Short mmCIF file of C-alpha atoms in Angstrom, two decimals:
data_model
loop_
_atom_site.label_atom_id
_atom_site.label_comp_id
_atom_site.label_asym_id
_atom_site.label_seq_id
_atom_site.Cartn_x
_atom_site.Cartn_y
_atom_site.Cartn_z
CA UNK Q 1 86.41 59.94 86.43
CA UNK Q 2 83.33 60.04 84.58
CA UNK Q 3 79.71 57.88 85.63
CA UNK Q 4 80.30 54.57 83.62
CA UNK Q 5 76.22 54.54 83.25
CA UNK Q 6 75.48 54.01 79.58
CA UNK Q 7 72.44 53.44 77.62
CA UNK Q 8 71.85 52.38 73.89
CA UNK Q 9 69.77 53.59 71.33
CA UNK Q 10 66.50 51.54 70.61
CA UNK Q 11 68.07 51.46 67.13
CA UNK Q 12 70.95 49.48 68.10
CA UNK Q 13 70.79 45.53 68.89
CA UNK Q 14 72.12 45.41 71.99
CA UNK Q 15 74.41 42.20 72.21
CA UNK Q 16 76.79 40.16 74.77
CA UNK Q 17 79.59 41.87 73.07
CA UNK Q 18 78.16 45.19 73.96
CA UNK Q 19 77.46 44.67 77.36
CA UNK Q 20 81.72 43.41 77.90
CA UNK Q 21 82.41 47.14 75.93
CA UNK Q 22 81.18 48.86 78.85
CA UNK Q 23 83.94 50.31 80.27
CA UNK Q 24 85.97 48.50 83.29
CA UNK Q 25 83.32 46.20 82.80
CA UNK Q 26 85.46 42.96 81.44
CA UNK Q 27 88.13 43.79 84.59
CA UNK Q 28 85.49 43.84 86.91
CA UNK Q 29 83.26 40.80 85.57
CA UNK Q 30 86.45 38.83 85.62
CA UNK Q 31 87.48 39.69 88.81
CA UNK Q 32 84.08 38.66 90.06
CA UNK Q 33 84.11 35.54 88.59
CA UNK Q 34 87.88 34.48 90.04
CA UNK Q 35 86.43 35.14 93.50
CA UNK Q 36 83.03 33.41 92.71
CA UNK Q 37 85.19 30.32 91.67
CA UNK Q 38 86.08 29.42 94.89
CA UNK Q 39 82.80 28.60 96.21
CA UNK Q 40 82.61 26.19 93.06
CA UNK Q 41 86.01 24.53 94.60
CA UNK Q 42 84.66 25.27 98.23
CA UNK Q 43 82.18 22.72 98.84
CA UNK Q 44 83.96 19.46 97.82
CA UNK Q 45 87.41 20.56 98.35
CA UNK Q 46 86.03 20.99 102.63
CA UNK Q 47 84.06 17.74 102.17
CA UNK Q 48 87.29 16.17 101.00
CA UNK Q 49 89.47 17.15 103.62
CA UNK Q 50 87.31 16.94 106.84
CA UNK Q 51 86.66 12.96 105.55
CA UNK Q 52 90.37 12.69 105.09
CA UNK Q 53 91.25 14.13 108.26
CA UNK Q 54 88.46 12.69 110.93
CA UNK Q 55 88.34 9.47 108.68
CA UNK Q 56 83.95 9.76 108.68
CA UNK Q 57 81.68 10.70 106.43
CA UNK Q 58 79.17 11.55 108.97
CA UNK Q 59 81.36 14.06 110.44
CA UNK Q 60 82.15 15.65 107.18
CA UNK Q 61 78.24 15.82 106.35
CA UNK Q 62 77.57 17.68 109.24
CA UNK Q 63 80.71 20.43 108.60
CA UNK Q 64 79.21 20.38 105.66
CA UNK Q 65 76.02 21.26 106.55
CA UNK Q 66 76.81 23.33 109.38
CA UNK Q 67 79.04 25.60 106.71
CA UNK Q 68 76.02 25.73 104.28
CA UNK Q 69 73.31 26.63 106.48
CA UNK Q 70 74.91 29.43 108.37
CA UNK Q 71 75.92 30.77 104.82
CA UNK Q 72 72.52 30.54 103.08
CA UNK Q 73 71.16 32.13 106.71
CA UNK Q 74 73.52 35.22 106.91
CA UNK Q 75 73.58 36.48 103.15
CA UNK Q 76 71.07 38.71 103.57
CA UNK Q 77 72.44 40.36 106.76
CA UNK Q 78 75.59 40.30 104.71
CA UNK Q 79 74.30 41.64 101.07
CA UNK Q 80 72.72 44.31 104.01
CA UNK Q 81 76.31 45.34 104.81
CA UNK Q 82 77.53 45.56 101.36
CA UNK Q 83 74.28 47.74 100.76
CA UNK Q 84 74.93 50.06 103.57
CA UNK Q 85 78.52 50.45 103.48
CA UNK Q 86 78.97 49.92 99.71
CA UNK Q 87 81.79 46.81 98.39
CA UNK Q 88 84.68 47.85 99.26
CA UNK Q 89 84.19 48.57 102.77
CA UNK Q 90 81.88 45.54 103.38
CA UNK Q 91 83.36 43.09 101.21
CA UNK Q 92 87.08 43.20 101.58
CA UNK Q 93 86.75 42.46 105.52
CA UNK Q 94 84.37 39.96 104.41
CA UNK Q 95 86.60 38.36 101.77
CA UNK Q 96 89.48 38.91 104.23
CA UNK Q 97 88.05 37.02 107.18
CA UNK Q 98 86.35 34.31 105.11
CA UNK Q 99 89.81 33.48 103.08
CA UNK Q 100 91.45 33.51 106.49
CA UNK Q 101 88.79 31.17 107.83
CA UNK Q 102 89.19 28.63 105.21
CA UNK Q 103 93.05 28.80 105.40
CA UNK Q 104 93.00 28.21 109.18
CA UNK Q 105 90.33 25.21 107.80
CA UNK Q 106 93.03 24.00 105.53
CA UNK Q 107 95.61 23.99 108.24
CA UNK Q 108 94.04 22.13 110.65
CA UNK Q 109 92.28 19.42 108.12
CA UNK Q 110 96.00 18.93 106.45
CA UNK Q 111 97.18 15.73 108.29
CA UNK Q 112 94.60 12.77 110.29
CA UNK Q 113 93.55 13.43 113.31
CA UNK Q 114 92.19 17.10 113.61
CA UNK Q 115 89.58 17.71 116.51
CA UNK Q 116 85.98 17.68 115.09
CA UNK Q 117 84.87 20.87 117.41
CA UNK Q 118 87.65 22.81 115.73
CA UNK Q 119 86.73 22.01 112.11
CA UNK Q 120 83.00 23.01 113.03
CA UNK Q 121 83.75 26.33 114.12
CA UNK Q 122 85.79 26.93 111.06
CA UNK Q 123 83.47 26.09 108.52
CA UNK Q 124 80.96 28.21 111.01
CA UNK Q 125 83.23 31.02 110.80
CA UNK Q 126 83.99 30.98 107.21
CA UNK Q 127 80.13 30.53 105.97
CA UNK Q 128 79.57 33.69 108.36
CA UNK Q 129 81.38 35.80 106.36
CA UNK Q 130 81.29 34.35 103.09
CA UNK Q 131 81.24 37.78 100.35
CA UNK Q 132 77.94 37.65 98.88
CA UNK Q 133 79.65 38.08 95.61
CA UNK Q 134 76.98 36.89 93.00
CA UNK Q 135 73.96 39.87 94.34
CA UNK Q 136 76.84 42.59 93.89
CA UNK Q 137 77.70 41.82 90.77
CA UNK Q 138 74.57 41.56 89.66
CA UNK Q 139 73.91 45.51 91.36
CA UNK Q 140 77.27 46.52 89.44
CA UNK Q 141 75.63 45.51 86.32
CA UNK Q 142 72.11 47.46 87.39
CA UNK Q 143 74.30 50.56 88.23
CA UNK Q 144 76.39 50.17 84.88
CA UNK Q 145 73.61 50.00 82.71
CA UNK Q 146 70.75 51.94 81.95
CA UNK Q 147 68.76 50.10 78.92
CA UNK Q 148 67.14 46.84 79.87
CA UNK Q 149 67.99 45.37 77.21
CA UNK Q 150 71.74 45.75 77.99
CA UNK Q 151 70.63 44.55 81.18
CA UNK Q 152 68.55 41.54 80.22
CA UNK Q 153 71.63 40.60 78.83
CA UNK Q 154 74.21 40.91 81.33
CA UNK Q 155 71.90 38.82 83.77
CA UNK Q 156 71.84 36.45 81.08
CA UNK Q 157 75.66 36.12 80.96
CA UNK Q 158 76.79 36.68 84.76
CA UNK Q 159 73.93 33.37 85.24
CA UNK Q 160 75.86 31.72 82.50
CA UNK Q 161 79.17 32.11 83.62
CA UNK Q 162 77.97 31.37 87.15
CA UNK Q 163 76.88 27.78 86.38
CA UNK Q 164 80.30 27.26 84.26
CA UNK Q 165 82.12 27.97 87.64
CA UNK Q 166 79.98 25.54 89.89
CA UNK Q 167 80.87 23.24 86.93
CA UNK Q 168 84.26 23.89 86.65
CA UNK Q 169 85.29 24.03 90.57
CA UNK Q 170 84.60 20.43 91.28
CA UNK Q 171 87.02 19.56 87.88
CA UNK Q 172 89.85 21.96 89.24
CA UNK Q 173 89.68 20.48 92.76
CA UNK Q 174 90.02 16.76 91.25
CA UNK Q 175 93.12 18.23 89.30
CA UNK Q 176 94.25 19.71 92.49
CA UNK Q 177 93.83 16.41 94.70
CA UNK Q 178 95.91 14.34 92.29
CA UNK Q 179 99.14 15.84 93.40
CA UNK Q 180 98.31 17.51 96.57
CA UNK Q 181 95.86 16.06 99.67
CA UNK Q 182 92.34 17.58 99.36
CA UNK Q 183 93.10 20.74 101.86
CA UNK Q 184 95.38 22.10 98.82
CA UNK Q 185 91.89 22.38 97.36
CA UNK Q 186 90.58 24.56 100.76
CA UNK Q 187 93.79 26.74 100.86
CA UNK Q 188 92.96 26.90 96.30
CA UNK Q 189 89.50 28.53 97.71
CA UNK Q 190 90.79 30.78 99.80
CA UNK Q 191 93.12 32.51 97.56
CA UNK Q 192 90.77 32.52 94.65
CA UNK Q 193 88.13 34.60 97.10
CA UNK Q 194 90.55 37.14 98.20
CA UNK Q 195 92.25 37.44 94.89
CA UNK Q 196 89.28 38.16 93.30
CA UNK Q 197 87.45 39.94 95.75
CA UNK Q 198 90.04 42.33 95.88
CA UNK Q 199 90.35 43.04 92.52
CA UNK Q 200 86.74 43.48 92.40
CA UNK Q 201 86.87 46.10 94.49
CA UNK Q 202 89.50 47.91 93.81
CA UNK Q 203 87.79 48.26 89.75
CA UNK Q 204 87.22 51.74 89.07
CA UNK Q 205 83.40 50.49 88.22
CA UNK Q 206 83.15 49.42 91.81
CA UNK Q 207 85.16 51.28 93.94
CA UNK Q 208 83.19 54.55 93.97
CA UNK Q 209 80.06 52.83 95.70
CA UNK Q 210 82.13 52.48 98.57
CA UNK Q 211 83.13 56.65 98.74
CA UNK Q 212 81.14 58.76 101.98
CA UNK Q 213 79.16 60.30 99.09
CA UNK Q 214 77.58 57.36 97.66
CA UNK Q 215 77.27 55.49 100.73
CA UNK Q 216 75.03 58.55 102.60
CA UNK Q 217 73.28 58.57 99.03
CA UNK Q 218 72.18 54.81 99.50
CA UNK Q 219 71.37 55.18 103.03
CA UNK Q 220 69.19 57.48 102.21
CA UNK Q 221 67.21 55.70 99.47
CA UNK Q 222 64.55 54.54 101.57
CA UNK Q 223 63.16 51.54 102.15
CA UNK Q 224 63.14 48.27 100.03
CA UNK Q 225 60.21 49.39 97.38
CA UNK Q 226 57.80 46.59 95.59
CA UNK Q 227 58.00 43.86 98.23
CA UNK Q 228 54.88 42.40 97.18
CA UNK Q 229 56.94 41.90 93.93
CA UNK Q 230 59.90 40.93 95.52
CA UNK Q 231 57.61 37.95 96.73
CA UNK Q 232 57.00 36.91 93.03
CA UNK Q 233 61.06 35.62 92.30
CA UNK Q 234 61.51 34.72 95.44
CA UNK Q 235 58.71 32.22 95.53
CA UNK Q 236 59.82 31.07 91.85
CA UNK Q 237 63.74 30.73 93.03
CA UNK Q 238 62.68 28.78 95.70
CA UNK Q 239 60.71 26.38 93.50
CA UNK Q 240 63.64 25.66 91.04
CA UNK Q 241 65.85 25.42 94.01
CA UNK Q 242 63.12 22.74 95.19
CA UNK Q 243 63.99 21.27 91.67
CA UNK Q 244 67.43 21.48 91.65
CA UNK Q 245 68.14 19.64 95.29
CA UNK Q 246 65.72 17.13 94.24
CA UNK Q 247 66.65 16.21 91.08
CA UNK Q 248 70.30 16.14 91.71
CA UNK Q 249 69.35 13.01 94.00
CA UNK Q 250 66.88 11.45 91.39
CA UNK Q 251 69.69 11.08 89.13
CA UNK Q 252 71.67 9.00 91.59
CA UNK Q 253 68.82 6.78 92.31
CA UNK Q 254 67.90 6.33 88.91
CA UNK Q 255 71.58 5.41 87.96
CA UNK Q 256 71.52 2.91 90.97
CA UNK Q 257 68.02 1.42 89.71
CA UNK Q 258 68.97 0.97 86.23
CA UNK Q 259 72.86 -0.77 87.50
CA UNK Q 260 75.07 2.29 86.49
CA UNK Q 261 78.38 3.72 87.74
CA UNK Q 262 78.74 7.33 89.69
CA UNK Q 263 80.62 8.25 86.68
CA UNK Q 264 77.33 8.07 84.83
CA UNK Q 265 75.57 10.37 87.01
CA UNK Q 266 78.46 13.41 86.31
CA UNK Q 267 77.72 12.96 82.74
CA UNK Q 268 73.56 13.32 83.76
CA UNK Q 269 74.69 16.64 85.82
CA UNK Q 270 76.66 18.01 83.22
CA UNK Q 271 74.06 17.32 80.74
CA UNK Q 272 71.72 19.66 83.30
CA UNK Q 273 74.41 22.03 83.46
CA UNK Q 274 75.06 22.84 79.71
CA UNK Q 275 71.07 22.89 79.48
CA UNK Q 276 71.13 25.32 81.75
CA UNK Q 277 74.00 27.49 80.21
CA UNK Q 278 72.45 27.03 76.48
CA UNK Q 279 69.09 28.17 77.96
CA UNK Q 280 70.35 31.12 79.97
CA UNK Q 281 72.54 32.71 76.79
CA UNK Q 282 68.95 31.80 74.59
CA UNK Q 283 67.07 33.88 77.09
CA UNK Q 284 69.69 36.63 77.30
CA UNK Q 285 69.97 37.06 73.36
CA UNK Q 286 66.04 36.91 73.09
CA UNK Q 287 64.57 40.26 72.64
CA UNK Q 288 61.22 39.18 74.45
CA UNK Q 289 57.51 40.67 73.88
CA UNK Q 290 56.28 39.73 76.86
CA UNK Q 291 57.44 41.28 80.24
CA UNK Q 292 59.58 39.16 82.54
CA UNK Q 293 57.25 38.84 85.41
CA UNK Q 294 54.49 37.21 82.80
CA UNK Q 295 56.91 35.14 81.27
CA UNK Q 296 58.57 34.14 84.54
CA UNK Q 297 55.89 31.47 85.55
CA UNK Q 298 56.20 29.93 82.42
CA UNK Q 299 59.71 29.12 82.81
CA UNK Q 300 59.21 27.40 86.15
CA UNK Q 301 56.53 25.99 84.89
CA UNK Q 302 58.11 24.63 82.01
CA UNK Q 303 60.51 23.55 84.29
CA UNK Q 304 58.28 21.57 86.57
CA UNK Q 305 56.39 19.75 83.78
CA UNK Q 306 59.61 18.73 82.12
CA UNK Q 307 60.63 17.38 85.45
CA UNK Q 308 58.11 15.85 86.14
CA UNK Q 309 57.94 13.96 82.66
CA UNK Q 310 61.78 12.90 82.89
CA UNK Q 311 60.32 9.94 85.43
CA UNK Q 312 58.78 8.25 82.36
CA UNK Q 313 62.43 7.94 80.90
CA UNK Q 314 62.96 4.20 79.97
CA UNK Q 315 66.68 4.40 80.27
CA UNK Q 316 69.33 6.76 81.08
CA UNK Q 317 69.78 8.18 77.64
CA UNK Q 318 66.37 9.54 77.69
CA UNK Q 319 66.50 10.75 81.32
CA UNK Q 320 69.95 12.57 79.98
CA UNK Q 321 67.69 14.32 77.05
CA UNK Q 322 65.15 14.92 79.68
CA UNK Q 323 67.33 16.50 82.21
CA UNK Q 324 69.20 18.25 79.69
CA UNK Q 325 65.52 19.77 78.80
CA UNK Q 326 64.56 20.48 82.23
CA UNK Q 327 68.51 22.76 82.78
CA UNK Q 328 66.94 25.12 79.37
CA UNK Q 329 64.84 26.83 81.75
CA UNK Q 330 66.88 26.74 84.97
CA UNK Q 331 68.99 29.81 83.82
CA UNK Q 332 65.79 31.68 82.50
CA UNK Q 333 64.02 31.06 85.65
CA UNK Q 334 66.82 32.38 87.68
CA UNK Q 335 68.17 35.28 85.40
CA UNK Q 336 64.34 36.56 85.13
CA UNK Q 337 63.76 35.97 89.16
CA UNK Q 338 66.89 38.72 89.68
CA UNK Q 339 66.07 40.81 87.20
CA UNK Q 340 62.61 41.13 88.71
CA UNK Q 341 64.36 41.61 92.35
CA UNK Q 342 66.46 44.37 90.83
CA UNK Q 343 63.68 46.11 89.39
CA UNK Q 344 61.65 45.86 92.61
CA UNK Q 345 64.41 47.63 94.97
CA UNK Q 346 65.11 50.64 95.50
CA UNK Q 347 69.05 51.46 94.55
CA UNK Q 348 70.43 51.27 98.10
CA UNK Q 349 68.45 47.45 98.01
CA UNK Q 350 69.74 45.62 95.16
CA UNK Q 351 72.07 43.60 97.03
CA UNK Q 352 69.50 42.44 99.76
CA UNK Q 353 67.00 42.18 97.23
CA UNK Q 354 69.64 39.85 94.66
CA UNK Q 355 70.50 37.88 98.22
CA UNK Q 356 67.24 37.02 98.79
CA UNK Q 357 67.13 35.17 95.21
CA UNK Q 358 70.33 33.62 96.06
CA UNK Q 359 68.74 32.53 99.30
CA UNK Q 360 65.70 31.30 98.27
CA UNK Q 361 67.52 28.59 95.51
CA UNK Q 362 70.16 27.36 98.22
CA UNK Q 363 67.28 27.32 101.03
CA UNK Q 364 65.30 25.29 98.04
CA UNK Q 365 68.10 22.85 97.17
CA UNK Q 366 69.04 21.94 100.88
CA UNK Q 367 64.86 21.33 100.93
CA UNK Q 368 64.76 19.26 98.13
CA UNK Q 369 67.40 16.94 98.97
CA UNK Q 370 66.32 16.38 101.94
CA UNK Q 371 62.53 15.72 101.30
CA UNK Q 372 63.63 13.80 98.28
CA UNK Q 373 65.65 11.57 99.87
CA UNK Q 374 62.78 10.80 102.74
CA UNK Q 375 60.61 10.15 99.56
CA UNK Q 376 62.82 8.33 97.17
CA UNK Q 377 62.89 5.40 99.85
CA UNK Q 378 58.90 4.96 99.77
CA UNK Q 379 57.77 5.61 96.34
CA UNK Q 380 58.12 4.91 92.82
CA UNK Q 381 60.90 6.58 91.23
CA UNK Q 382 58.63 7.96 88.83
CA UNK Q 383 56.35 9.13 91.16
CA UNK Q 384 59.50 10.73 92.78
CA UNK Q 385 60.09 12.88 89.83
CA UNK Q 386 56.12 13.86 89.49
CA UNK Q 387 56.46 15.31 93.00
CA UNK Q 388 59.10 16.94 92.39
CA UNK Q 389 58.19 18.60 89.00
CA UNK Q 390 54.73 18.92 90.75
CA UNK Q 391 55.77 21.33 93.35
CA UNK Q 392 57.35 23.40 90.77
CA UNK Q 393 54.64 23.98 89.07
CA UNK Q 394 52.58 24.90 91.95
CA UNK Q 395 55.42 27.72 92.60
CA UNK Q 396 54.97 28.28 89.01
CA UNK Q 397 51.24 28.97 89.48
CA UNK Q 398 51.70 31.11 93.06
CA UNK Q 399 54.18 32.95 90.98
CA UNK Q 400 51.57 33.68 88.64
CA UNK Q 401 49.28 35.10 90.62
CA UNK Q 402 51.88 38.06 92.30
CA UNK Q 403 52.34 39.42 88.64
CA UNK Q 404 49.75 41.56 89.32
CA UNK Q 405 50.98 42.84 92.07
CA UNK Q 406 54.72 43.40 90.85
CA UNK Q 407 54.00 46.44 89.53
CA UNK Q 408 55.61 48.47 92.11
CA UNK Q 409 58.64 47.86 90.85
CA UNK Q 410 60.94 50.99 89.47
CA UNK Q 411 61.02 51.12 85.61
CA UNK Q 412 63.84 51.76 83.89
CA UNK Q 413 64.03 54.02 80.91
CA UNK Q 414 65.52 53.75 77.37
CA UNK Q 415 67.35 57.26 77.36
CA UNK Q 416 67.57 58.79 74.00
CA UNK Q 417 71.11 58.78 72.75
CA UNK Q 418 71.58 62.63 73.31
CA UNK Q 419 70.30 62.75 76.73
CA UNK Q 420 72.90 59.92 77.40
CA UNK Q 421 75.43 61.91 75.89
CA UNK Q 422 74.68 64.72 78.38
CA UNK Q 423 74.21 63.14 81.18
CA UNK Q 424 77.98 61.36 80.59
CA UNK Q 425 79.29 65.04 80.34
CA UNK Q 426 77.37 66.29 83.39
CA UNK Q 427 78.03 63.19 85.22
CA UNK Q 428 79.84 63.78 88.57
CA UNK Q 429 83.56 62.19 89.34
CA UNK Q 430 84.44 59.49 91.01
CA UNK Q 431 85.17 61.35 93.88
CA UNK Q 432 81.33 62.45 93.71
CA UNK Q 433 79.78 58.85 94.41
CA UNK Q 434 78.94 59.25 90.45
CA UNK Q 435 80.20 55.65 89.65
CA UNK Q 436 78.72 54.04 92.52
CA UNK Q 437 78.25 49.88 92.34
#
């Protein structure tokens, strides 16, 4: 099997549509994005159940935030694995043990009455080895393409897709829950990881990474290169995280304040979401003049001033246009922030250096909710948001400064159409770690 590397000619406008010719890389997109689906239907579908079963919402909250802090804590150890032992090895067991986990979770949460202890330690277990999915796709796509423009827009589209799922999820569980109690929803999330998990892996794009020969080649890649760089999306992840978590409780308060249903605040976060999903396919179609690491503080800073001007809304229809604003350069932020991570590894680090992204925004959301909701008690509203949108920009501004030093990052060359051509016929097989993800 030849190395599914390719490249395009700077002639050529590269294009969404090219980057799904790649081959295998539609199959193993898709498959990725069934087994990323489930932690869109994860989260509420376990909230659901361990209320219905133990009857309290306190109990659920803390399950809940037992299951999300040990998986924000253990996805770099786990994008580590993947890293060192390439997908299949590492995430299969993963996928394996965390479906298993959440079907156990199911089980137990089906009828009233379940012991708390026994719910905790399943939603422990199953946020232990929760497949860190999202970084290794977003490696796949590094080791699949070769021209970052291709690559620009691939980021672009797996961010895209990504917030359609977290969208999505929460809709399929309420379909679920209608006709089935909400641990249907667990046992949904459960098959949806292992499904797609092992379809990822088994894709011809992915499966080679995993092969003695690739795995002693990424072992032996050396250290994580550029961290000084690495520092530069991190910070800027964590500040839209920071964003996310707190304006995700903003909205509720400012529905309460103004006398509006919960059903008003869905239509607020979808309004952020398709913001986000119109400014991540803008930023993946654009071909920009200015490198990502100098435009990504102006995205977060974009972000934060938007933000921070959505607390002068008068009503909710303007806070909707505002927050609807402020989601056009979520996507951006975060698409540029892995991009930058992926140039700034070495290729046995991608993973890790993807995680640590992915970290960053969940570590920033759980932040932001929580100081937001010590704040939104003792200040203005408006005020509220100009914190908010103020720390943002002052990640923004941080950000700013570690341009400089991102420049230890690899680059990553435009091959001439010929020299693709011959490296595709001198490309090792499969069986050669030549297709390695």
């Amino acid at each position: 099997m030849r190395n599914f590397r390719v490249s395009t000619p700077s002639s050529v406008r590269p294009s969404y549509a090219a980057v799904l010719r790649v081959p295998y890389a539609r199959r193993t997109f898709g498959a990725a994005a069934v087994g990323r689906l489930s932690y869109g239907t994860v989260s509420v579908s376990v909230l659901l159940s361990v209320t219905r079963a133990t009857g309290s919402y306190a109990v659920a909250g803390t399950v809940m935030a037992l299951f999300g802090a040990v998986t924000v804590l253990l996805s770099p150890l786990r994008a580590a694995l993947v890293d060192r032992y390439g997908p299949r090895r590492a995430l299969a067991p993963m996928a394996l043990l965390y479906a298993g986990s959440l079907a156990l979770l199911s089980v137990a949460s089906w009828h009233p009455g379940a012991p708390v202890p026994l719910l905790g330690a399943l939603a422990v277990a199953a946020g232990a080895f929760a497949p860190p999915l999202g970084p290794t796709m977003r490696a796949v796509w590094s080791e699949l393409l070769d021209d970052q423009r291709l690559l620009q827009r691939a980021y672009g589209l797996d961010g895209v897709v990504e917030e359609l799922l977290f969208v999505s999820g929460p809709l399929l569980v309420g379909v679920v829950v209608r006709w089935a109690p909400p641990a249907a929803g667990v046992a949904l999330s459960a098959l949806l990881v292992a499904a797609g998990t092992l379809a990822f892996v088994t894709s011809p794009a992915v499966a080679a990474g995993g092969r003695p020969e690739a795995v002693k080649k990424v072992r032996s890649a050396g250290r994580l290169r550029g961290a000084p760089g690495l520092m530069q999306p991190v910070l800027v992840a964590l500040g839209v995280g920071l964003a996310i978590g707190a304006l995700d409780l903003l909205i509720v308060a400012f529905a309460e304040h103004r006398g509006h249903g919960d059903d008003t605040v869905a239509w607020v976060l979808a309004a952020l979401s398709a913001g986000s999903a119109v400014g991540g396919l803008l930023n993946g179609a654009i071909d920009w003049r200015i490198g990502a690491r100098a435009r990504l503080p102006l995205f977060a800073g974009a972000l934060g001033l938007t933000l921070a001007g959505a607390g002068l809304a008068p009503g909710l229809g303007v806070l909707t246009a505002a927050v609807a604003c402020a989601g056009l350069f979520i996507a951006p932020a975060l698409t540029t922030s892995y991009l930058i991570a992926d140039e700034a590894a070495s290729p046995g680090f991608r993973t890790r250096a993807g995680a640590w992204v992915n970290t960053a925004v969940n570590a920033g959301g759980s932040g932001g909710s929580a100081a937001m909701g010590a704040l939104v008690g003792q200040l203005p509203l408006g005020v509220c948001f100009a914190v908010s949108g103020a720390v943002t920009v002052a990640a923004a501004v941080l950000a700013g400064g570690w341009a400089a030093t991102g420049s230890a990052g690899r680059p990553r060359p435009v091959r001439a159409p010929e020299a693709s051509r011959d490296a595709a016929d001198a490309a090792p097989s499969a069986g050669d770690g030549g297709a390695g993800g």
